[in-house]
Amino acid sequence: MSTLSLSQYLCREQQLHDLDPVLSRLIVSVSEACKTISFKVRNGALAGVLGMAGSENVQGEDQKKLDIISNDIFVEAVALSGSVCGMVSEEIPEVIPVPEDLPIGPYLICFDPLDGSSNIDINVSIGSIFSVLPAVRPKREPVAEDFLMPGTKQVAAGYCMYGPQTQLVLTFGRGVVMFTLDPTTGTFMLTAEDVRVDRSAKEFAINCSNMRHWEDPVKRYVAELLEGKTGVRGKDFNMRWVAAMVAEVHRILQRGGIFMYPRDHRDLTKPGKLRLMYEANPMSMLMENAGAAATNGHQRILDIVPEKIHQRVAVFLGAADEVERVTSYHAE
Ligand code: F6P
Ligand code: MN
């Protein structure tokens, strides 16, 4: 099969849809970072990248060696692209500036360099997630406030999944495309275009070990799914939980379903576990571009105006009918 490489695809987007060449350069740089991370992941213990780093991130979560290695790879590749004036990473509390000796560009980027960290050491799928925003006033040292715009402003979003294959999934707001890394040439090749998610679903993903802490609308929704054919839904549902958001979103893009990480009663000051700016927003942009939906149970995720760069949010995303249903239960 002859198909386009990522670079050829980006050239085509520049010709057909006026894609900004600077944004295109940023995506190439992100893809280079993902490729490097992919090689580290593949080598695992052979590259000495497994295990704990002995430090904590801003969320108070223990960092793995690969969290830190992936962060450094992302920061360096993006800084060298000359296309951003600042970065936000899950692993770093403050905004990351571009080093003095490198040029800046008109974009801001937020990323989760290594999503699904608990899967690293057991050789299960993990990924990287990124969200690109326009810098309203590009400047050398942007501050956190410069990043605080709703997800509707994203000009590009995507993720790379390190699974049996390495796949880069991307949107510029004109549908969703997928690339597969050819391990023999080291090139990302276009393998799916115009990815669509069915409105209805037969599969759901939620960490049921938290069930006793959920709010009533979530308890009701999941109880109805579990009743299957004999309950109000009149059909059986299957369940999956990979514990890496990238892998759950990837499955939904390919085969449908709904993914949920609700807020719960354990700590009402924490609106969920997932982070808005580098997990929920980019994944919501991908979902909407594939005909699916994403809310926090009350409103569209992409409409939320962030107050903090590391803000958390409840997430319900995937098949539009299911997301609408669980969201409507929150309104009752
Ligand atoms: O980034 C947070 C994350 O690792 C997600 O990728 C994943 O969906 C979730 O946490 C898994 O959470 P838990 O460990 O509660 O199952
Ligand atoms: Mn993550």
Short mmCIF file of C-alpha atoms and ligand atoms in Angstrom, two decimals:
data_model
loop_
_atom_site.label_atom_id
_atom_site.label_comp_id
_atom_site.label_asym_id
_atom_site.label_seq_id
_atom_site.Cartn_x
_atom_site.Cartn_y
_atom_site.Cartn_z
CA MET A 1 0.00 0.00 0.00
CA SER A 2 1.38 3.37 -0.94
CA THR A 3 0.38 6.07 1.48
CA LEU A 4 1.50 9.48 2.70
CA SER A 5 4.15 10.02 5.34
CA LEU A 6 3.38 12.52 8.11
CA SER A 7 5.55 15.16 6.37
CA GLN A 8 3.79 14.60 3.05
CA TYR A 9 0.42 14.80 4.77
CA LEU A 10 1.40 18.11 6.43
CA CYS A 11 2.55 19.50 3.04
CA ARG A 12 -0.82 18.52 1.59
CA GLU A 13 -2.61 20.29 4.48
CA GLN A 14 -0.54 23.42 3.83
CA GLN A 15 -1.60 23.39 0.16
CA LEU A 16 -5.25 22.42 0.63
CA HIS A 17 -6.17 24.04 3.95
CA ASP A 18 -3.58 26.78 4.47
CA LEU A 19 -2.08 24.94 7.43
CA ASP A 20 0.48 27.32 8.98
CA PRO A 21 3.98 25.99 8.14
CA VAL A 22 5.08 26.96 11.68
CA LEU A 23 2.35 24.76 13.16
CA SER A 24 3.35 22.04 10.75
CA ARG A 25 6.94 22.31 12.01
CA LEU A 26 5.70 22.00 15.58
CA ILE A 27 3.82 18.81 14.76
CA VAL A 28 6.91 17.35 13.08
CA SER A 29 8.92 18.17 16.23
CA VAL A 30 6.29 16.55 18.46
CA SER A 31 6.36 13.47 16.22
CA GLU A 32 10.16 13.33 16.55
CA ALA A 33 9.82 13.44 20.34
CA CYS A 34 7.23 10.64 20.22
CA LYS A 35 9.49 8.55 18.01
CA THR A 36 12.36 8.89 20.49
CA ILE A 37 10.08 8.01 23.43
CA SER A 38 8.76 5.05 21.46
CA PHE A 39 12.29 3.69 21.00
CA LYS A 40 13.01 4.09 24.73
CA VAL A 41 9.73 2.35 25.62
CA ARG A 42 10.46 -0.55 23.23
CA ASN A 43 13.86 -1.12 24.85
CA GLY A 44 12.46 -0.96 28.39
CA ALA A 45 14.80 -2.53 30.91
CA LEU A 46 17.51 -2.81 28.22
CA ALA A 47 17.64 0.99 28.09
CA GLY A 48 17.44 1.29 31.88
CA VAL A 49 14.28 3.41 31.67
CA LEU A 50 11.98 1.41 33.97
CA GLY A 51 11.31 2.00 37.67
CA MET A 52 10.80 4.96 39.96
CA ALA A 53 12.61 8.28 39.72
CA GLY A 54 12.30 8.93 43.46
CA SER A 55 10.51 12.29 43.00
CA GLU A 56 6.93 13.66 42.87
CA ASN A 57 5.16 15.77 40.24
CA VAL A 58 3.00 18.83 40.92
CA GLN A 59 -0.02 16.55 41.50
CA GLY A 60 1.86 14.76 44.30
CA GLU A 61 2.15 11.61 42.17
CA ASP A 62 5.35 9.54 42.25
CA GLN A 63 7.34 10.08 39.08
CA LYS A 64 8.70 7.16 37.10
CA LYS A 65 12.04 7.39 35.31
CA LEU A 66 10.23 7.30 31.99
CA ASP A 67 7.96 10.24 33.02
CA ILE A 68 11.06 12.40 33.43
CA ILE A 69 12.91 11.07 30.39
CA SER A 70 9.82 11.65 28.20
CA ASN A 71 9.36 15.14 29.61
CA ASP A 72 12.97 16.06 28.78
CA ILE A 73 12.63 14.65 25.26
CA PHE A 74 9.40 16.64 24.65
CA VAL A 75 10.77 19.90 26.07
CA GLU A 76 13.94 19.73 23.98
CA ALA A 77 12.23 18.77 20.71
CA VAL A 78 9.52 21.41 21.06
CA ALA A 79 11.96 24.15 22.10
CA LEU A 80 14.16 23.41 19.07
CA SER A 81 11.17 23.76 16.73
CA GLY A 82 11.15 27.55 17.14
CA SER A 83 7.36 27.44 16.95
CA VAL A 84 6.30 28.02 20.57
CA CYS A 85 6.95 30.69 23.16
CA GLY A 86 6.16 28.48 26.14
CA MET A 87 5.24 24.99 27.30
CA VAL A 88 3.19 23.41 30.08
CA SER A 89 4.00 19.84 31.09
CA GLU A 90 2.28 17.54 33.55
CA GLU A 91 5.69 16.92 35.08
CA ILE A 92 6.71 20.55 35.74
CA PRO A 93 4.85 22.92 38.12
CA GLU A 94 5.61 26.19 36.27
CA VAL A 95 5.43 27.31 32.66
CA ILE A 96 8.54 26.14 30.79
CA PRO A 97 10.19 28.94 28.78
CA VAL A 98 12.15 28.47 25.56
CA PRO A 99 15.91 28.78 26.25
CA GLU A 100 17.33 32.26 25.56
CA ASP A 101 19.48 31.14 22.63
CA LEU A 102 16.56 29.65 20.68
CA PRO A 103 13.92 31.50 18.66
CA ILE A 104 10.31 31.62 19.86
CA GLY A 105 7.14 31.20 17.80
CA PRO A 106 3.44 32.08 17.95
CA TYR A 107 2.13 28.94 19.69
CA LEU A 108 1.79 27.55 23.22
CA ILE A 109 1.83 23.83 23.88
CA CYS A 110 0.58 21.73 26.80
CA PHE A 111 1.54 18.08 27.11
CA ASP A 112 1.37 14.96 29.20
CA PRO A 113 4.69 13.44 28.09
CA LEU A 114 3.89 9.95 29.40
CA ASP A 115 0.26 9.06 30.06
CA GLY A 116 -0.72 5.90 31.91
CA SER A 117 2.47 5.74 34.00
CA SER A 118 1.25 2.80 36.08
CA ASN A 119 1.48 0.67 32.90
CA ILE A 120 5.15 1.44 32.18
CA ASP A 121 6.75 -1.29 34.24
CA ILE A 122 4.25 -4.00 33.25
CA ASN A 123 4.66 -3.56 29.47
CA VAL A 124 1.11 -2.37 28.82
CA SER A 125 0.10 0.49 26.48
CA ILE A 126 1.07 4.07 27.37
CA GLY A 127 1.17 7.31 25.40
CA SER A 128 1.90 11.03 25.09
CA ILE A 129 -0.83 13.69 24.76
CA PHE A 130 -0.50 17.26 23.44
CA SER A 131 -2.61 20.38 22.90
CA VAL A 132 -1.56 23.41 20.82
CA LEU A 133 -2.94 26.89 21.58
CA PRO A 134 -2.31 30.21 19.87
CA ALA A 135 -0.28 32.68 21.94
CA VAL A 136 -2.37 35.83 22.07
CA ARG A 137 0.75 37.98 22.45
CA PRO A 138 3.82 35.84 21.71
CA LYS A 139 6.54 36.77 24.19
CA ARG A 140 9.76 35.28 25.50
CA GLU A 141 8.54 34.34 28.98
CA PRO A 142 4.80 33.60 28.95
CA VAL A 143 3.10 33.23 32.34
CA ALA A 144 0.46 30.71 33.40
CA GLU A 145 -2.38 33.19 32.67
CA ASP A 146 -1.35 33.27 29.00
CA PHE A 147 -2.36 29.59 28.75
CA LEU A 148 -5.76 29.94 30.41
CA MET A 149 -8.07 29.76 27.39
CA PRO A 150 -10.85 27.24 26.72
CA GLY A 151 -10.23 24.12 24.63
CA THR A 152 -12.24 25.61 21.75
CA LYS A 153 -9.14 27.74 21.03
CA GLN A 154 -6.92 24.70 20.35
CA VAL A 155 -5.48 24.77 16.83
CA ALA A 156 -4.19 21.20 16.99
CA ALA A 157 -4.36 18.28 19.39
CA GLY A 158 -3.32 14.68 19.43
CA TYR A 159 -1.63 11.78 21.11
CA CYS A 160 0.89 9.10 20.38
CA MET A 161 0.20 5.61 21.65
CA TYR A 162 3.03 3.22 22.45
CA GLY A 163 1.28 -0.12 22.11
CA PRO A 164 1.91 -3.16 19.93
CA GLN A 165 2.25 -0.45 17.25
CA THR A 166 3.24 3.18 17.77
CA GLN A 167 0.45 5.36 16.42
CA LEU A 168 0.16 9.13 16.19
CA VAL A 169 -3.41 10.48 16.13
CA LEU A 170 -3.97 14.09 15.16
CA THR A 171 -6.58 16.77 14.52
CA PHE A 172 -6.37 20.33 13.23
CA GLY A 173 -10.14 20.70 13.67
CA ARG A 174 -10.90 19.09 10.29
CA GLY A 175 -11.45 15.47 11.31
CA VAL A 176 -9.11 12.94 12.86
CA VAL A 177 -6.21 11.19 11.13
CA MET A 178 -3.99 8.32 12.30
CA PHE A 179 -0.39 7.51 11.46
CA THR A 180 1.46 4.29 12.21
CA LEU A 181 5.21 4.31 12.82
CA ASP A 182 6.94 2.09 10.29
CA PRO A 183 9.64 0.52 12.49
CA THR A 184 11.83 -0.30 9.50
CA THR A 185 12.08 3.27 8.17
CA GLY A 186 11.23 5.25 11.34
CA THR A 187 8.53 7.14 9.40
CA PHE A 188 4.98 7.85 10.54
CA MET A 189 2.69 6.72 7.68
CA LEU A 190 -0.95 7.77 7.25
CA THR A 191 -3.09 4.71 7.98
CA ALA A 192 -6.58 6.12 8.70
CA GLU A 193 -8.41 9.27 7.64
CA ASP A 194 -11.77 10.70 8.65
CA VAL A 195 -12.04 8.54 11.78
CA ARG A 196 -15.65 8.46 13.07
CA VAL A 197 -17.19 7.25 16.36
CA ASP A 198 -20.72 5.77 16.35
CA ARG A 199 -23.34 7.72 18.33
CA SER A 200 -24.39 4.56 20.15
CA ALA A 201 -22.14 2.21 22.11
CA LYS A 202 -21.81 -1.33 23.46
CA GLU A 203 -18.73 -0.81 25.61
CA PHE A 204 -17.85 1.37 28.60
CA ALA A 205 -14.71 2.16 30.58
CA ILE A 206 -14.62 3.33 34.18
CA ASN A 207 -12.58 2.36 37.23
CA CYS A 208 -15.31 0.50 39.15
CA SER A 209 -13.17 0.20 42.27
CA ASN A 210 -14.25 3.78 43.01
CA MET A 211 -17.97 2.99 42.69
CA ARG A 212 -18.77 3.62 46.36
CA HIS A 213 -17.38 7.17 46.06
CA TRP A 214 -19.28 8.15 42.88
CA GLU A 215 -22.03 10.74 42.75
CA ASP A 216 -25.60 9.50 42.22
CA PRO A 217 -25.91 10.27 38.47
CA VAL A 218 -22.83 8.15 37.74
CA LYS A 219 -24.02 5.34 40.01
CA ARG A 220 -27.37 5.35 38.21
CA TYR A 221 -25.85 5.42 34.72
CA VAL A 222 -23.40 2.57 35.39
CA ALA A 223 -26.03 0.51 37.25
CA GLU A 224 -28.24 0.70 34.15
CA LEU A 225 -25.36 -0.43 31.93
CA LEU A 226 -24.69 -3.37 34.26
CA GLU A 227 -28.36 -4.46 34.20
CA GLY A 228 -27.86 -5.30 30.52
CA LYS A 229 -30.64 -6.82 28.42
CA THR A 230 -33.02 -7.19 31.33
CA GLY A 231 -32.74 -3.55 32.47
CA VAL A 232 -33.92 -0.17 31.14
CA ARG A 233 -31.23 -0.13 28.44
CA GLY A 234 -32.47 -3.42 26.95
CA LYS A 235 -29.00 -4.53 25.81
CA ASP A 236 -25.78 -5.94 27.23
CA PHE A 237 -22.66 -3.76 27.57
CA ASN A 238 -19.04 -4.89 27.69
CA MET A 239 -16.43 -3.25 29.93
CA ARG A 240 -12.72 -2.42 29.51
CA TRP A 241 -10.20 -0.55 31.71
CA VAL A 242 -6.62 -0.16 30.47
CA ALA A 243 -5.72 2.56 33.02
CA ALA A 244 -4.13 4.73 30.31
CA MET A 245 -6.40 7.41 28.90
CA VAL A 246 -4.56 7.29 25.57
CA ALA A 247 -5.40 3.61 25.15
CA GLU A 248 -9.06 4.11 26.14
CA VAL A 249 -9.49 7.00 23.70
CA HIS A 250 -7.71 5.03 20.99
CA ARG A 251 -10.09 2.10 21.47
CA ILE A 252 -13.11 4.41 21.35
CA LEU A 253 -11.89 6.03 18.13
CA GLN A 254 -11.56 2.58 16.53
CA ARG A 255 -14.47 0.65 17.99
CA GLY A 256 -16.71 3.08 19.86
CA GLY A 257 -17.80 3.26 23.49
CA ILE A 258 -17.70 5.67 26.40
CA PHE A 259 -14.88 6.49 28.84
CA MET A 260 -15.52 8.05 32.25
CA TYR A 261 -13.35 9.43 35.02
CA PRO A 262 -15.92 11.19 37.23
CA ARG A 263 -15.23 13.35 40.23
CA ASP A 264 -16.19 11.59 43.44
CA HIS A 265 -16.88 12.11 47.10
CA ARG A 266 -13.40 11.36 48.37
CA ASP A 267 -12.28 14.95 47.89
CA LEU A 268 -14.87 17.40 46.57
CA THR A 269 -12.21 20.07 46.11
CA LYS A 270 -10.76 17.85 43.35
CA PRO A 271 -13.03 17.89 40.30
CA GLY A 272 -11.88 14.51 39.02
CA LYS A 273 -8.46 12.98 38.41
CA LEU A 274 -7.63 13.95 34.85
CA ARG A 275 -6.05 17.26 33.92
CA LEU A 276 -7.98 19.70 31.75
CA MET A 277 -5.27 21.34 29.68
CA TYR A 278 -3.15 18.39 28.58
CA GLU A 279 -5.50 15.40 28.93
CA ALA A 280 -9.20 16.33 28.72
CA ASN A 281 -8.97 19.21 26.21
CA PRO A 282 -6.90 17.50 23.51
CA MET A 283 -8.88 14.26 23.84
CA SER A 284 -12.17 16.21 23.70
CA MET A 285 -11.06 17.98 20.52
CA LEU A 286 -10.25 14.61 18.95
CA MET A 287 -13.60 13.19 20.08
CA GLU A 288 -15.64 16.08 18.69
CA ASN A 289 -13.74 15.91 15.42
CA ALA A 290 -14.69 12.23 15.18
CA GLY A 291 -18.39 12.96 15.77
CA ALA A 292 -18.27 11.99 19.46
CA ALA A 293 -18.74 14.18 22.54
CA ALA A 294 -17.05 15.14 25.80
CA THR A 295 -18.46 16.76 28.95
CA ASN A 296 -17.62 17.05 32.63
CA GLY A 297 -21.17 15.88 33.45
CA HIS A 298 -22.49 19.43 33.31
CA GLN A 299 -20.93 21.22 30.36
CA ARG A 300 -18.90 20.67 27.21
CA ILE A 301 -15.27 20.24 28.26
CA LEU A 302 -14.01 22.46 25.44
CA ASP A 303 -16.05 25.40 26.82
CA ILE A 304 -14.45 25.31 30.28
CA VAL A 305 -12.32 28.40 30.94
CA PRO A 306 -9.34 27.11 32.94
CA GLU A 307 -8.34 28.82 36.18
CA LYS A 308 -5.06 26.95 36.65
CA ILE A 309 -2.70 25.23 34.23
CA HIS A 310 -2.76 21.94 36.19
CA GLN A 311 -6.52 22.03 36.87
CA ARG A 312 -8.39 18.73 37.10
CA VAL A 313 -11.75 17.93 35.55
CA ALA A 314 -14.33 15.14 35.49
CA VAL A 315 -14.46 13.45 32.09
CA PHE A 316 -17.23 11.68 30.17
CA LEU A 317 -16.21 11.17 26.56
CA GLY A 318 -17.05 9.05 23.55
CA ALA A 319 -20.27 7.94 21.84
CA ALA A 320 -22.51 11.03 21.65
CA ASP A 321 -25.76 9.30 22.75
CA GLU A 322 -24.08 7.86 25.85
CA VAL A 323 -22.32 11.10 26.83
CA GLU A 324 -25.62 12.97 26.41
CA ARG A 325 -27.41 10.42 28.58
CA VAL A 326 -24.97 10.49 31.50
CA THR A 327 -24.78 14.29 31.26
CA SER A 328 -28.59 14.54 31.38
CA TYR A 329 -28.61 12.41 34.56
CA HIS A 330 -26.41 15.07 36.19
CA ALA A 331 -29.00 17.73 35.33
CA GLU A 332 -31.91 15.81 36.89
O1 F6P B 1 -3.08 10.30 33.60
C1 F6P B 1 -3.90 9.73 34.55
C2 F6P B 1 -4.22 8.28 34.22
O2 F6P B 1 -3.06 7.48 34.19
C3 F6P B 1 -5.02 8.08 32.94
O3 F6P B 1 -4.22 7.85 31.83
C4 F6P B 1 -5.88 6.88 33.27
O4 F6P B 1 -7.07 6.89 32.56
C5 F6P B 1 -6.09 7.02 34.75
O5 F6P B 1 -5.06 7.84 35.26
C6 F6P B 1 -6.07 5.70 35.47
O6 F6P B 1 -6.48 5.91 36.76
P1 F6P B 1 -6.63 4.76 37.85
O7 F6P B 1 -5.24 4.46 38.29
O8 F6P B 1 -7.47 5.38 38.91
O9 F6P B 1 -7.27 3.58 37.20
MN MN B 2 -1.88 11.19 32.00
#
